[in-house]
Amino acid sequence: MWFKNVRVYTLDTGFKYSPDELDKLLAPQKYVPCSGQDMVRFGWVSPLGQDEEVLCHKINDDYFFRCKTEKRMLPASVVNEELKEKVEELELKQARNVSKKEKAELKESIVTELLPRAFRLHRENWIWVSGRYGYVVVNVASEKQAEDLIALLRKSLGSLPARLFKFNKSINDCMTEWVANGEGPAGIEIGDEVELKAVEGAGGTVKAKKQDLDTAEIKAHLEAGKVVTSLAITVNDDVSLVIDDTFSLKRIKLSDTVIDENATVSDDPVAQLDADLTLISGEFSRILPTLIDAFGGESE
């Protein structure tokens, strides 16, 4: 198990709860499958597996939460095709045009009829809260999904002063400078992928993948006024990722050395989960300070 894509938040205050406290607070938002006319449902499930009751897994000062989402997939094309057939049938039978209001009522009836048979999509996402460092790390790529999960945790706890990081330096300016200079700051090695965008005018977007970024072509785009909005980097020689100007981290991979050193395999699923989660908290606790420092530190 590993967090491949994350959105990172910071806490303005401490985070300290007992497992029993958290179980009671999270219970009202426990996951319940879709029923009736529900299009989507999401809530907390046990990090330890479906047969367990605990809704938060605490390891030292690290808290791990798991959220399950169920979404019914009812394509608009299916509904519209069914609606078209019913409208044509009704107009032919009654020799008149179906009104806009009638079409809306028919569509609602079709959705009600089809929804219980709709395909169900399930997704599970994790949240790690570091009580020691004040990080809230959500393993999703989507900003909307991250905000939904933060909102759910905030609702369960009653209060969660989590916000996105603000830095003393612009992420765009820093990444643009790194690419222009051909090297990053301490702990940051530039990779082989970049996205550049024009700040003004119709310069558009340029993407380069799997190529040396220290080239005349890339430098020409920078000299023309484009800035780096996304960049592949390696942090502390251990973790490779793609970072963008919203501080979203994607395609996060561990180095072979780290994988080999932490190749713990246990027949006990809880022990294996603990090993995986400890690796997650440990590695992110190392790379996040390096990234924060690279952007001039967190602003007040």
Coordinates of C-alpha atoms in Angstrom, one line a residue, residues 138-289:
V138 CA -5.3 13.1 1.5
N139 CA -4.5 10.4 -1.0
V140 CA -6.4 11.8 -4.0
A141 CA -5.4 13.8 -7.1
S142 CA -8.6 15.8 -7.4
E143 CA -8.9 19.0 -5.5
K144 CA -12.7 18.5 -5.3
Q145 CA -12.3 15.0 -3.8
A146 CA -9.8 16.3 -1.3
E147 CA -12.0 19.1 -0.1
D148 CA -15.0 16.7 0.2
L149 CA -12.9 14.4 2.4
I150 CA -11.6 17.3 4.5
A151 CA -15.2 18.5 4.9
L152 CA -16.3 15.0 6.0
L153 CA -13.6 14.9 8.7
R154 CA -14.3 18.4 9.8
K155 CA -18.0 17.5 10.1
S156 CA -17.2 14.4 12.2
L157 CA -14.8 16.2 14.5
G158 CA -16.8 19.4 14.8
S159 CA -13.8 21.4 13.9
L160 CA -10.7 20.9 11.8
P161 CA -8.5 24.0 11.2
A162 CA -6.9 22.5 8.1
R163 CA -5.8 24.8 5.2
L164 CA -3.7 24.6 2.1
F165 CA 0.0 25.5 2.5
K166 CA 1.1 29.1 1.7
F167 CA 4.7 29.7 1.0
N168 CA 7.1 32.6 1.2
K169 CA 8.0 32.1 -2.5
S170 CA 5.9 31.5 -5.5
I171 CA 5.9 27.8 -6.6
N172 CA 5.8 28.9 -10.2
D173 CA 8.8 31.2 -9.8
C174 CA 10.8 28.6 -7.9
M175 CA 10.2 25.8 -10.4
T176 CA 10.9 28.1 -13.3
E177 CA 14.2 29.1 -11.7
W178 CA 15.2 25.5 -11.1
V179 CA 14.6 24.6 -14.8
A180 CA 16.4 27.7 -16.0
N181 CA 19.4 27.0 -13.8
G182 CA 19.4 23.2 -14.6
E183 CA 19.3 22.2 -11.0
G184 CA 17.1 22.4 -7.9
P185 CA 17.8 23.4 -4.3
A186 CA 19.1 21.1 -1.6
G187 CA 17.3 17.8 -1.7
I188 CA 15.6 18.4 -5.0
E189 CA 16.7 16.8 -8.3
I190 CA 15.0 17.9 -11.6
G191 CA 13.4 15.0 -13.5
D192 CA 12.6 14.6 -17.2
E193 CA 9.1 16.1 -17.4
V194 CA 7.8 19.6 -17.4
E195 CA 4.8 21.7 -18.3
L196 CA 5.2 25.4 -19.2
K197 CA 2.5 28.0 -19.7
A198 CA 2.5 31.5 -21.1
V199 CA 1.6 34.1 -18.5
E200 CA 0.2 36.5 -21.0
G201 CA -1.1 36.4 -24.5
A202 CA -1.8 33.3 -26.6
G203 CA 1.5 31.5 -26.0
G204 CA -0.3 28.3 -24.9
T205 CA 1.0 25.4 -23.0
V206 CA 4.1 23.3 -23.7
K207 CA 4.6 19.8 -22.3
A208 CA 7.9 17.8 -22.4
K209 CA 8.2 14.2 -21.2
K210 CA 11.0 11.8 -20.9
Q211 CA 13.6 14.2 -22.2
D212 CA 16.5 16.3 -20.9
L213 CA 15.1 19.7 -19.7
D214 CA 18.4 21.4 -20.0
T215 CA 18.0 22.2 -23.7
A216 CA 17.9 25.2 -25.9
E217 CA 14.3 24.5 -26.7
I218 CA 13.1 24.6 -23.1
K219 CA 15.2 27.7 -22.4
A220 CA 13.7 29.4 -25.4
H221 CA 10.2 28.9 -24.0
L222 CA 11.4 30.3 -20.6
E223 CA 13.0 33.3 -22.3
A224 CA 9.7 33.9 -24.2
G225 CA 8.0 34.3 -20.8
K226 CA 6.5 30.9 -20.1
V227 CA 6.6 29.7 -16.5
V228 CA 6.8 26.2 -15.1
T229 CA 3.5 24.9 -13.8
S230 CA 4.3 21.3 -13.3
L231 CA 7.6 19.5 -12.9
A232 CA 8.9 16.0 -12.3
I233 CA 11.4 15.9 -9.4
T234 CA 13.2 13.5 -7.0
V235 CA 13.2 14.4 -3.3
N236 CA 16.0 13.4 -1.0
D237 CA 17.1 10.7 -3.5
D238 CA 14.2 8.5 -2.2
V239 CA 10.9 9.7 -3.7
S240 CA 10.1 10.7 -7.3
L241 CA 6.9 12.7 -8.1
V242 CA 5.3 15.3 -10.2
I243 CA 4.5 18.6 -8.4
D244 CA 2.3 21.4 -9.7
D245 CA 1.8 25.0 -8.8
T246 CA -1.1 24.1 -6.4
F247 CA 1.3 21.9 -4.4
S248 CA -0.5 18.8 -5.6
L249 CA 1.8 15.8 -5.6
K250 CA 1.2 13.1 -8.2
R251 CA 2.7 9.8 -9.5
I252 CA 4.6 9.4 -6.2
K253 CA 7.1 6.5 -6.3
L254 CA 9.6 5.2 -3.9
S255 CA 13.1 4.4 -5.0
D256 CA 14.2 0.8 -5.3
T257 CA 16.5 1.2 -2.3
V258 CA 13.6 2.3 0.0
I259 CA 11.4 -0.5 -1.3
D260 CA 14.1 -3.1 -0.7
E261 CA 14.8 -1.7 2.8
N262 CA 11.1 -1.9 3.7
A263 CA 10.0 -5.1 2.0
T264 CA 8.2 -6.3 5.1
V265 CA 5.9 -9.2 4.4
S266 CA 3.7 -10.5 7.2
D267 CA 1.0 -13.1 7.4
D268 CA -0.7 -10.9 9.9
P269 CA -2.7 -8.3 7.9
V270 CA -2.7 -5.8 10.7
A271 CA 1.1 -6.0 11.1
Q272 CA 1.5 -5.6 7.4
L273 CA -0.8 -2.6 7.4
D274 CA 1.1 -1.1 10.2
A275 CA 4.4 -1.5 8.3
D276 CA 2.9 0.1 5.2
L277 CA 1.4 3.0 7.1
T278 CA 4.6 3.6 9.1
L279 CA 6.5 3.7 5.8
I280 CA 4.0 6.3 4.4
S281 CA 4.2 8.5 7.4
G282 CA 7.9 8.2 7.6
E283 CA 8.6 9.1 4.0
F284 CA 6.2 11.9 3.8
S285 CA 7.5 13.3 7.1
R286 CA 10.9 13.5 5.3
I287 CA 10.0 14.8 1.9
L288 CA 7.4 17.5 3.0
P289 CA 10.0 19.6 5.0

